[in-house]
Amino acid sequence: MNSNIEDDDMGDLWRAIKAQRQEKRADNRRSSEELLREAGITFENKNFGAHLIVRPSGSGATVDFWPGTGRWTVRGTNRTAFGVHKLIEW
């Protein structure tokens, strides 16, 4: 009977972790868009903010950015990095 109680506790723990991760990704999406706007970087919002197509001025490059995870890649290159601050700096 103890294992059922432990299973329930573990299930509750992982559900709480999942909810916390989802909230963190949602917060990342909101704050990343705000930071990009403040930096004057233009972007196109796709999939309700899950994917942003960023076109930094002067670079001539197009960047695919997933603000939930912070991952971004420069199209046509092998350049991949993480973080909205690194993206703005680049």
mmCIF file of C-alpha atoms in Angstrom:
data_model
loop_
_atom_site.group_PDB
_atom_site.id
_atom_site.type_symbol
_atom_site.label_atom_id
_atom_site.label_comp_id
_atom_site.label_asym_id
_atom_site.label_seq_id
_atom_site.Cartn_x
_atom_site.Cartn_y
_atom_site.Cartn_z
ATOM 1 C CA MET A 1 0.000 0.000 0.000
ATOM 2 C CA ASN A 2 2.923 2.346 0.612
ATOM 3 C CA SER A 3 3.920 2.200 -3.036
ATOM 4 C CA ASN A 4 0.521 3.576 -4.093
ATOM 5 C CA ILE A 5 0.945 6.527 -1.761
ATOM 6 C CA GLU A 6 4.460 7.093 -3.066
ATOM 7 C CA ASP A 7 3.220 6.818 -6.671
ATOM 8 C CA ASP A 8 0.519 9.408 -5.965
ATOM 9 C CA ASP A 9 3.087 11.725 -4.373
ATOM 10 C CA MET A 10 5.434 11.331 -7.338
ATOM 11 C CA GLY A 11 2.588 11.935 -9.762
ATOM 12 C CA ASP A 12 1.669 15.134 -7.921
ATOM 13 C CA LEU A 13 5.301 16.215 -7.949
ATOM 14 C CA TRP A 14 5.703 15.739 -11.703
ATOM 15 C CA ARG A 15 2.386 17.455 -12.439
ATOM 16 C CA ALA A 16 3.576 20.442 -10.403
ATOM 17 C CA ILE A 17 6.917 20.474 -12.237
ATOM 18 C CA LYS A 18 5.142 20.336 -15.614
ATOM 19 C CA ALA A 19 2.859 23.240 -14.661
ATOM 20 C CA GLN A 20 5.847 25.251 -13.457
ATOM 21 C CA ARG A 21 7.729 24.645 -16.727
ATOM 22 C CA GLN A 22 4.693 25.645 -18.790
ATOM 23 C CA GLU A 23 4.365 28.881 -16.817
ATOM 24 C CA LYS A 24 8.084 29.600 -17.250
ATOM 25 C CA ARG A 25 7.859 29.126 -21.031
ATOM 26 C CA ALA A 26 4.770 31.393 -21.180
ATOM 27 C CA ASP A 27 6.634 34.046 -19.177
ATOM 28 C CA ASN A 28 9.633 33.700 -21.518
ATOM 29 C CA ARG A 29 7.352 34.290 -24.520
ATOM 30 C CA ARG A 30 5.886 37.453 -22.987
ATOM 31 C CA SER A 31 9.154 38.953 -21.780
ATOM 32 C CA SER A 32 11.134 38.094 -24.932
ATOM 33 C CA GLU A 33 8.676 39.928 -27.170
ATOM 34 C CA GLU A 34 8.844 42.939 -24.865
ATOM 35 C CA LEU A 35 12.664 42.943 -24.844
ATOM 36 C CA LEU A 36 12.836 42.687 -28.640
ATOM 37 C CA ARG A 37 10.394 45.588 -29.033
ATOM 38 C CA GLU A 38 12.375 47.720 -26.557
ATOM 39 C CA ALA A 39 15.555 46.988 -28.541
ATOM 40 C CA GLY A 40 13.810 48.110 -31.744
ATOM 41 C CA ILE A 41 14.149 44.701 -33.380
ATOM 42 C CA THR A 42 11.383 43.785 -35.790
ATOM 43 C CA PHE A 43 9.859 40.344 -35.714
ATOM 44 C CA GLU A 44 6.890 38.407 -37.012
ATOM 45 C CA ASN A 45 4.820 36.465 -34.504
ATOM 46 C CA LYS A 46 3.930 32.902 -35.535
ATOM 47 C CA ASN A 47 1.990 30.165 -33.777
ATOM 48 C CA PHE A 48 0.639 32.498 -31.070
ATOM 49 C CA GLY A 49 4.116 33.602 -29.996
ATOM 50 C CA ALA A 50 5.715 30.167 -29.851
ATOM 51 C CA HIS A 51 7.897 31.045 -32.876
ATOM 52 C CA LEU A 52 9.191 34.469 -33.834
ATOM 53 C CA ILE A 53 10.812 35.300 -37.139
ATOM 54 C CA VAL A 54 13.329 37.997 -36.304
ATOM 55 C CA ARG A 55 14.920 40.330 -38.821
ATOM 56 C CA PRO A 56 17.651 42.307 -37.057
ATOM 57 C CA SER A 57 18.245 45.649 -38.745
ATOM 58 C CA GLY A 58 21.448 45.892 -40.726
ATOM 59 C CA SER A 59 22.369 42.216 -40.464
ATOM 60 C CA GLY A 60 20.503 41.043 -43.575
ATOM 61 C CA ALA A 61 19.890 37.750 -41.774
ATOM 62 C CA THR A 62 16.666 36.084 -40.733
ATOM 63 C CA VAL A 63 16.558 34.400 -37.357
ATOM 64 C CA ASP A 64 14.101 31.781 -36.148
ATOM 65 C CA PHE A 65 13.539 32.300 -32.425
ATOM 66 C CA TRP A 66 11.561 30.134 -30.022
ATOM 67 C CA PRO A 67 11.141 32.332 -26.941
ATOM 68 C CA GLY A 68 9.681 29.585 -24.781
ATOM 69 C CA THR A 69 13.006 27.773 -24.772
ATOM 70 C CA GLY A 70 15.189 30.703 -25.782
ATOM 71 C CA ARG A 71 16.666 28.835 -28.732
ATOM 72 C CA TRP A 72 17.438 30.735 -31.926
ATOM 73 C CA THR A 73 19.020 29.856 -35.232
ATOM 74 C CA VAL A 74 20.225 31.994 -38.113
ATOM 75 C CA ARG A 75 18.677 30.772 -41.338
ATOM 76 C CA GLY A 76 21.110 29.380 -43.878
ATOM 77 C CA THR A 77 23.876 28.864 -41.312
ATOM 78 C CA ASN A 78 24.819 26.446 -38.569
ATOM 79 C CA ARG A 79 24.622 29.229 -35.976
ATOM 80 C CA THR A 80 22.440 28.200 -33.040
ATOM 81 C CA ALA A 81 22.365 29.882 -29.661
ATOM 82 C CA PHE A 82 20.161 30.400 -26.632
ATOM 83 C CA GLY A 83 18.832 33.501 -24.942
ATOM 84 C CA VAL A 84 17.001 36.609 -25.994
ATOM 85 C CA HIS A 85 19.801 38.792 -24.592
ATOM 86 C CA LYS A 86 22.367 37.024 -26.774
ATOM 87 C CA LEU A 87 20.041 37.445 -29.744
ATOM 88 C CA ILE A 88 19.709 41.180 -29.098
ATOM 89 C CA GLU A 89 23.475 41.489 -28.642
ATOM 90 C CA TRP A 90 24.102 39.610 -31.909
#
